[in-house]
Amino acid sequence: MRFAGDSGDGMQLVGSQFTATSAVFGNDIATFPDYPAEIRAPLGTPAGVSGFQVNFASRHVFTPGDRADVLVAMNPAALKVNVGDLVDGGILVVNADEFDETNLQRAQYGANPLETGELSRFRLYKVPITTQTLEAVKQAGLGPRDAGRCKNFYALGLVYWLFDRPLEPTERWINSKFGKVPAVAQANTLALRAGYAYGETAEIFTVRYRVKPADLPAGTYRNLTGNQATALGLVAAAQLAGRPLFYGSYPITPASEILHELSTHHSFDVRVFQAEDEIAAMCSVVGAAFAGAIAVTGTSGPGMALKQEAIGLAVMTELPCVIVNVQRGGPSTGLPTKTEQADLWQAMLGRNGECPVPVVAARSPADCFWTALEATRVAVKYMTPVIMLSDGYLAQGSEPWRAPEDGELPALEVRFATDPATFEPYARLENGERPWAIPGTPGLHHRIGGLEKEHVSGNVCYVPENHQRMVELRAQKVANVARDVPDQEVFGAQRGELLVVSWGGTFGCVRTAIEQARDNGKDVSHVHLRWLNPMPRNLGEILSRFRKVLVCELNMGQLQLLLRGRYLVDAAGLHKVQGRPFMVSEVLDKVDELLGGKAL
Amino acid sequence: MSVARVETAGITPKEYKTDQQVKWCPGCGDHSILIQLQKVLATRGADRDHTVFVSGIGCSSRFPYYMNTYGIHGIHGRAPAIATGVKCANPELDVWVVTGDGDGLSIGGNHFIHTARRNVGLKIILFNNRIYGLTKGQYSPTSELGTRTKSSPGGSIDYPVHPISLAIGAEVTFAARAVDTDVPHLQYVLRRMMEHRGTAFLEVYQNCQVYNANAYGWATDRQTRNEHIVYLEHGKPLIFGTNRDKGIRLRGDAFEVVELAKASQDELVVHDEKAANPSMAFRLAQMHYPEFPEPLGIFRAIEKPAYEELLTGQIAAARKKEGPPKLERLFHAGEMWKVG
């Protein structure tokens, strides 16, 4: 199901409402908002089209779907940009009122597609959404401009009818959102109901769908985007550690919602610092970590580049902190609102000197919660910065998240040094980490900094052998994190012809593809990596059990090169850099190509 | 941390010294600042366990290694940002930033401005020697126009930035200037800094013996300096001169120097460090030698809630409204539904 319209048409809003209602109804869901970087691109043009895709099902779904079965297009530009993704025979609802000469021209249509027959392979419904909305909301007494803005709710009502969804959750939402402006609340409710009634009475729809609740594990659920889940994971981590959460960040798409979400949780001792720039954000994190907070920053690619020197300082001072990089299309400003996985090298290798940092990647919106928790736990345990990779697709997409129950959360133990008699700032403890001694602790005053440290004492030291030793100690400490990385599991056969390797946000798509391929008798298995540094201890051995290895990633082969370098494996790659996730069919095609028709 | 603060009565300056060898050049003004600060901290009984020194990169930024407190020697220009993190994580700490003209105003200019306007409770000392020392003698953002250095053999063509002007432009709540060799005055200003809530900024005219020797000779020479500097004292008229025979008065839009013999005391500018409007403080910061005597002392010292107070205030308010931090409350919010 995809909603598409002008950026000002409220498509993200109705998309998330449809998602929330379907989630509460019990469907499994996966969403993919897709919108332009410009706040208001020229009206009616393809540049300004904003879309929201939601996949909802009675079974478990991993992806928002390759292509849409239903498309609602609010104007000609939205039709033009999205119609290529609608399946043949799919339902196409258009706002017929908007297909006038001006809008057709803005969308660069020579002739009206509603009349040329070019849409005949779809089930096309031409609904006068604008005029119907204006008529429906008349009694609320809004001006024509405000009245017209209710048309997204009319479209939503129509879709609710089509899929037999209840209106109550959205009506409740409208009242809580617009309660202070009763006329607006009333108008939106009227539009929603009118859309629903149109479906029921107009008798133009010959079908109506009932998607039953999905069979999810028992529990209490809530719909979360990846960014929200990341924020909750960080708050939970700090609470488990019994420390304040310090979040120093500079607004950047698509990571800003972490900042927004955390700013609503002051009561959990969340201290949000909106810094003057990306560098200050990371530096404040180093300071907060020194002073004993659970210190975190969030950013995206360009901001990550700016933070790297200060991440190096955190490596040198061996202070625990988490850097969340919500990746977007690059290089430079790139594609701010679109997804990509091209910051893996930046995370692994982006700093001066020998500067290893543990790197962990979330695989789904809900998994961002667990990944944030794990990143924090490892940071504190090993006294190191940890980079958590998310991406635009996970950050803004959503899925049902089961609230953790008692005993499900890991222990997150913080051990501060307290004994002046034995304290040495750079002594090594059991996991290779140094002690965490925070200001305010009697008798433990000490100095740390970016200059090379003498082993144990932590004094500035330029002795050649000491530098070599310290570089090795820091590397060993990060390698030790492998103790906390579970052995890699293989989906499918444990050995065979082809192993597909993926990481991060491509999990849903790749797993769906491999499931389908295996159902069709293909000899293919799947490994999805969570920890990129260090990698699971058994990974090399797994790779050696397959004749061919294929790495699927939304970049030009970054993990592929790391695997080739580390394990001497002749891995092939499937690379896509279009600002969009993989389609299941793209992975399947590549699998077929590599298998050359070999069956299981 | 809610560890009880111990007022360390009877602490001596020596106890603030570390076992690290001080590696500044002989004759460098940094030595004096270090010693005076150690003395002032001792007089005040400052608790070493609750004191943090944060610095960036440059000669002055080695300072934390020589202070037996907590400390971070950070990266170039970023000390105010690092220190802001320290202060937010634990507002009970006394957090000092030590920086120089290159570190604080060139690469770190942005952080300096934003720290000042937020009024974060940091004490920032800027050692201004008008030269890059550690990189061996290039002109700095405070070097005067025409300064000949390795990177400006034909004379610098950069107009200098004036630290106090910049700080007051950012509406810092405390701005002061002192000279490294004027020991009693430097100690006085450091004491006043310690008492200030919010950002306290001190510019020290500091001599670089190797690359910019005698840059402040006019302000340090005992025979002539009183002709070239004017001490700012709250509530008192601006009077200077070896014989205290000159004053500053405002004529229209501009200051002018007058001989007291030829003018009435009532015409002189009376210093008000507590003025809410920063305009007069800014005007004082624009007085430059040799046209004017340069002001030393406290340009501005006003009361305004500090950033960390507002931060903790919001947390306390949210906790009062929403109750204790239970994870159950964090997880179970918004539309929830049950399965199974």
PDB file of N, CA, C and O in Angstrom, chain B residues 65-96:
ATOM      1  N   TYR B  65      48.359  18.978  32.465  1.00  0.00           N
ATOM      2  CA  TYR B  65      49.353  18.007  32.923  1.00  0.00           C
ATOM      3  C   TYR B  65      50.086  18.484  34.167  1.00  0.00           C
ATOM      4  O   TYR B  65      50.726  17.708  34.855  1.00  0.00           O
ATOM      5  N   TYR B  66      50.029  19.795  34.404  1.00  0.00           N
ATOM      6  CA  TYR B  66      50.767  20.367  35.531  1.00  0.00           C
ATOM      7  C   TYR B  66      49.866  20.681  36.724  1.00  0.00           C
ATOM      8  O   TYR B  66      50.316  21.233  37.713  1.00  0.00           O
ATOM      9  N   MET B  67      48.593  20.360  36.604  1.00  0.00           N
ATOM     10  CA  MET B  67      47.649  20.620  37.698  1.00  0.00           C
ATOM     11  C   MET B  67      47.224  19.286  38.292  1.00  0.00           C
ATOM     12  O   MET B  67      46.623  18.459  37.600  1.00  0.00           O
ATOM     13  N   ASN B  68      47.458  19.110  39.583  1.00  0.00           N
ATOM     14  CA  ASN B  68      47.147  17.836  40.217  1.00  0.00           C
ATOM     15  C   ASN B  68      45.665  17.765  40.593  1.00  0.00           C
ATOM     16  O   ASN B  68      45.282  17.695  41.755  1.00  0.00           O
ATOM     17  N   THR B  69      44.850  17.803  39.528  1.00  0.00           N
ATOM     18  CA  THR B  69      43.399  17.689  39.671  1.00  0.00           C
ATOM     19  C   THR B  69      42.985  16.668  38.611  1.00  0.00           C
ATOM     20  O   THR B  69      43.828  15.993  38.045  1.00  0.00           O
ATOM     21  N   TYR B  70      41.690  16.578  38.320  1.00  0.00           N
ATOM     22  CA  TYR B  70      41.285  15.827  37.140  1.00  0.00           C
ATOM     23  C   TYR B  70      41.560  16.688  35.910  1.00  0.00           C
ATOM     24  O   TYR B  70      41.520  17.928  36.000  1.00  0.00           O
ATOM     25  N   GLY B  71      41.804  16.050  34.758  1.00  0.00           N
ATOM     26  CA  GLY B  71      42.094  16.861  33.583  1.00  0.00           C
ATOM     27  C   GLY B  71      41.998  16.104  32.278  1.00  0.00           C
ATOM     28  O   GLY B  71      42.188  14.889  32.229  1.00  0.00           O
ATOM     29  N   ILE B  72      41.667  16.854  31.235  1.00  0.00           N
ATOM     30  CA  ILE B  72      41.689  16.296  29.874  1.00  0.00           C
ATOM     31  C   ILE B  72      42.464  17.244  28.974  1.00  0.00           C
ATOM     32  O   ILE B  72      42.128  18.437  28.875  1.00  0.00           O
ATOM     33  N   HIS B  73      43.486  16.725  28.338  1.00  0.00           N
ATOM     34  CA  HIS B  73      44.193  17.442  27.283  1.00  0.00           C
ATOM     35  C   HIS B  73      43.524  17.006  25.983  1.00  0.00           C
ATOM     36  O   HIS B  73      43.703  15.893  25.531  1.00  0.00           O
ATOM     37  N   GLY B  74      42.709  17.870  25.434  1.00  0.00           N
ATOM     38  CA  GLY B  74      41.818  17.453  24.331  1.00  0.00           C
ATOM     39  C   GLY B  74      42.424  17.635  22.962  1.00  0.00           C
ATOM     40  O   GLY B  74      43.623  17.471  22.776  1.00  0.00           O
ATOM     41  N   ILE B  75      41.573  17.974  22.013  1.00  0.00           N
ATOM     42  CA  ILE B  75      42.038  18.189  20.646  1.00  0.00           C
ATOM     43  C   ILE B  75      41.866  19.661  20.281  1.00  0.00           C
ATOM     44  O   ILE B  75      41.187  20.411  20.970  1.00  0.00           O
ATOM     45  N   HIS B  76      42.473  20.034  19.180  1.00  0.00           N
ATOM     46  CA  HIS B  76      42.676  21.448  18.870  1.00  0.00           C
ATOM     47  C   HIS B  76      41.370  22.243  18.772  1.00  0.00           C
ATOM     48  O   HIS B  76      40.524  21.952  17.927  1.00  0.00           O
ATOM     49  N   GLY B  77      41.229  23.203  19.648  1.00  0.00           N
ATOM     50  CA  GLY B  77      40.108  24.137  19.592  1.00  0.00           C
ATOM     51  C   GLY B  77      38.856  23.683  20.310  1.00  0.00           C
ATOM     52  O   GLY B  77      37.915  24.450  20.471  1.00  0.00           O
ATOM     53  N   ARG B  78      38.812  22.439  20.746  1.00  0.00           N
ATOM     54  CA  ARG B  78      37.534  21.873  21.200  1.00  0.00           C
ATOM     55  C   ARG B  78      37.353  21.841  22.706  1.00  0.00           C
ATOM     56  O   ARG B  78      36.383  21.258  23.201  1.00  0.00           O
ATOM     57  N   ALA B  79      38.277  22.423  23.450  1.00  0.00           N
ATOM     58  CA  ALA B  79      38.184  22.329  24.907  1.00  0.00           C
ATOM     59  C   ALA B  79      36.830  22.803  25.453  1.00  0.00           C
ATOM     60  O   ALA B  79      36.261  22.142  26.316  1.00  0.00           O
ATOM     61  N   PRO B  80      36.271  23.920  24.953  1.00  0.00           N
ATOM     62  CA  PRO B  80      34.980  24.340  25.535  1.00  0.00           C
ATOM     63  C   PRO B  80      33.885  23.283  25.323  1.00  0.00           C
ATOM     64  O   PRO B  80      33.029  23.099  26.190  1.00  0.00           O
ATOM     65  N   ALA B  81      33.922  22.586  24.189  1.00  0.00           N
ATOM     66  CA  ALA B  81      32.905  21.561  23.926  1.00  0.00           C
ATOM     67  C   ALA B  81      33.108  20.357  24.849  1.00  0.00           C
ATOM     68  O   ALA B  81      32.146  19.812  25.396  1.00  0.00           O
ATOM     69  N   ILE B  82      34.357  19.959  25.026  1.00  0.00           N
ATOM     70  CA  ILE B  82      34.643  18.836  25.933  1.00  0.00           C
ATOM     71  C   ILE B  82      34.219  19.214  27.353  1.00  0.00           C
ATOM     72  O   ILE B  82      33.546  18.448  28.050  1.00  0.00           O
ATOM     73  N   ALA B  83      34.583  20.430  27.741  1.00  0.00           N
ATOM     74  CA  ALA B  83      34.273  20.884  29.097  1.00  0.00           C
ATOM     75  C   ALA B  83      32.764  21.002  29.316  1.00  0.00           C
ATOM     76  O   ALA B  83      32.257  20.748  30.414  1.00  0.00           O
ATOM     77  N   THR B  84      32.026  21.372  28.264  1.00  0.00           N
ATOM     78  CA  THR B  84      30.565  21.448  28.377  1.00  0.00           C
ATOM     79  C   THR B  84      29.993  20.064  28.695  1.00  0.00           C
ATOM     80  O   THR B  84      29.084  19.934  29.526  1.00  0.00           O
ATOM     81  N   GLY B  85      30.551  19.050  28.060  1.00  0.00           N
ATOM     82  CA  GLY B  85      30.112  17.680  28.357  1.00  0.00           C
ATOM     83  C   GLY B  85      30.388  17.301  29.803  1.00  0.00           C
ATOM     84  O   GLY B  85      29.551  16.694  30.475  1.00  0.00           O
ATOM     85  N   VAL B  86      31.565  17.679  30.293  1.00  0.00           N
ATOM     86  CA  VAL B  86      31.918  17.386  31.691  1.00  0.00           C
ATOM     87  C   VAL B  86      30.917  18.064  32.627  1.00  0.00           C
ATOM     88  O   VAL B  86      30.374  17.449  33.544  1.00  0.00           O
ATOM     89  N   LYS B  87      30.667  19.342  32.369  1.00  0.00           N
ATOM     90  CA  LYS B  87      29.818  20.129  33.273  1.00  0.00           C
ATOM     91  C   LYS B  87      28.367  19.627  33.245  1.00  0.00           C
ATOM     92  O   LYS B  87      27.703  19.603  34.286  1.00  0.00           O
ATOM     93  N   CYS B  88      27.877  19.236  32.056  1.00  0.00           N
ATOM     94  CA  CYS B  88      26.501  18.725  31.971  1.00  0.00           C
ATOM     95  C   CYS B  88      26.381  17.386  32.698  1.00  0.00           C
ATOM     96  O   CYS B  88      25.358  17.101  33.317  1.00  0.00           O
ATOM     97  N   ALA B  89      27.418  16.560  32.581  1.00  0.00           N
ATOM     98  CA  ALA B  89      27.353  15.246  33.214  1.00  0.00           C
ATOM     99  C   ALA B  89      27.437  15.376  34.729  1.00  0.00           C
ATOM    100  O   ALA B  89      26.845  14.588  35.453  1.00  0.00           O
ATOM    101  N   ASN B  90      28.161  16.369  35.209  1.00  0.00           N
ATOM    102  CA  ASN B  90      28.257  16.579  36.656  1.00  0.00           C
ATOM    103  C   ASN B  90      28.432  18.055  36.978  1.00  0.00           C
ATOM    104  O   ASN B  90      29.549  18.562  37.097  1.00  0.00           O
ATOM    105  N   PRO B  91      27.313  18.781  37.133  1.00  0.00           N
ATOM    106  CA  PRO B  91      27.379  20.232  37.369  1.00  0.00           C
ATOM    107  C   PRO B  91      28.084  20.604  38.664  1.00  0.00           C
ATOM    108  O   PRO B  91      28.424  21.771  38.863  1.00  0.00           O
ATOM    109  N   GLU B  92      28.317  19.633  39.553  1.00  0.00           N
ATOM    110  CA  GLU B  92      28.986  19.960  40.819  1.00  0.00           C
ATOM    111  C   GLU B  92      30.482  20.198  40.658  1.00  0.00           C
ATOM    112  O   GLU B  92      31.148  20.675  41.567  1.00  0.00           O
ATOM    113  N   LEU B  93      31.011  19.846  39.506  1.00  0.00           N
ATOM    114  CA  LEU B  93      32.449  19.994  39.302  1.00  0.00           C
ATOM    115  C   LEU B  93      32.804  21.440  38.962  1.00  0.00           C
ATOM    116  O   LEU B  93      32.024  22.148  38.322  1.00  0.00           O
ATOM    117  N   ASP B  94      33.984  21.875  39.400  1.00  0.00           N
ATOM    118  CA  ASP B  94      34.529  23.158  38.944  1.00  0.00           C
ATOM    119  C   ASP B  94      35.331  22.867  37.683  1.00  0.00           C
ATOM    120  O   ASP B  94      36.349  22.161  37.750  1.00  0.00           O
ATOM    121  N   VAL B  95      34.872  23.388  36.573  1.00  0.00           N
ATOM    122  CA  VAL B  95      35.502  23.029  35.298  1.00  0.00           C
ATOM    123  C   VAL B  95      36.188  24.251  34.694  1.00  0.00           C
ATOM    124  O   VAL B  95      35.561  25.287  34.481  1.00  0.00           O
ATOM    125  N   TRP B  96      37.482  24.113  34.477  1.00  0.00           N
ATOM    126  CA  TRP B  96      38.306  25.180  33.898  1.00  0.00           C
ATOM    127  C   TRP B  96      38.702  24.800  32.475  1.00  0.00           C
ATOM    128  O   TRP B  96      38.973  23.632  32.194  1.00  0.00           O
TER     129      TRP B  96
END
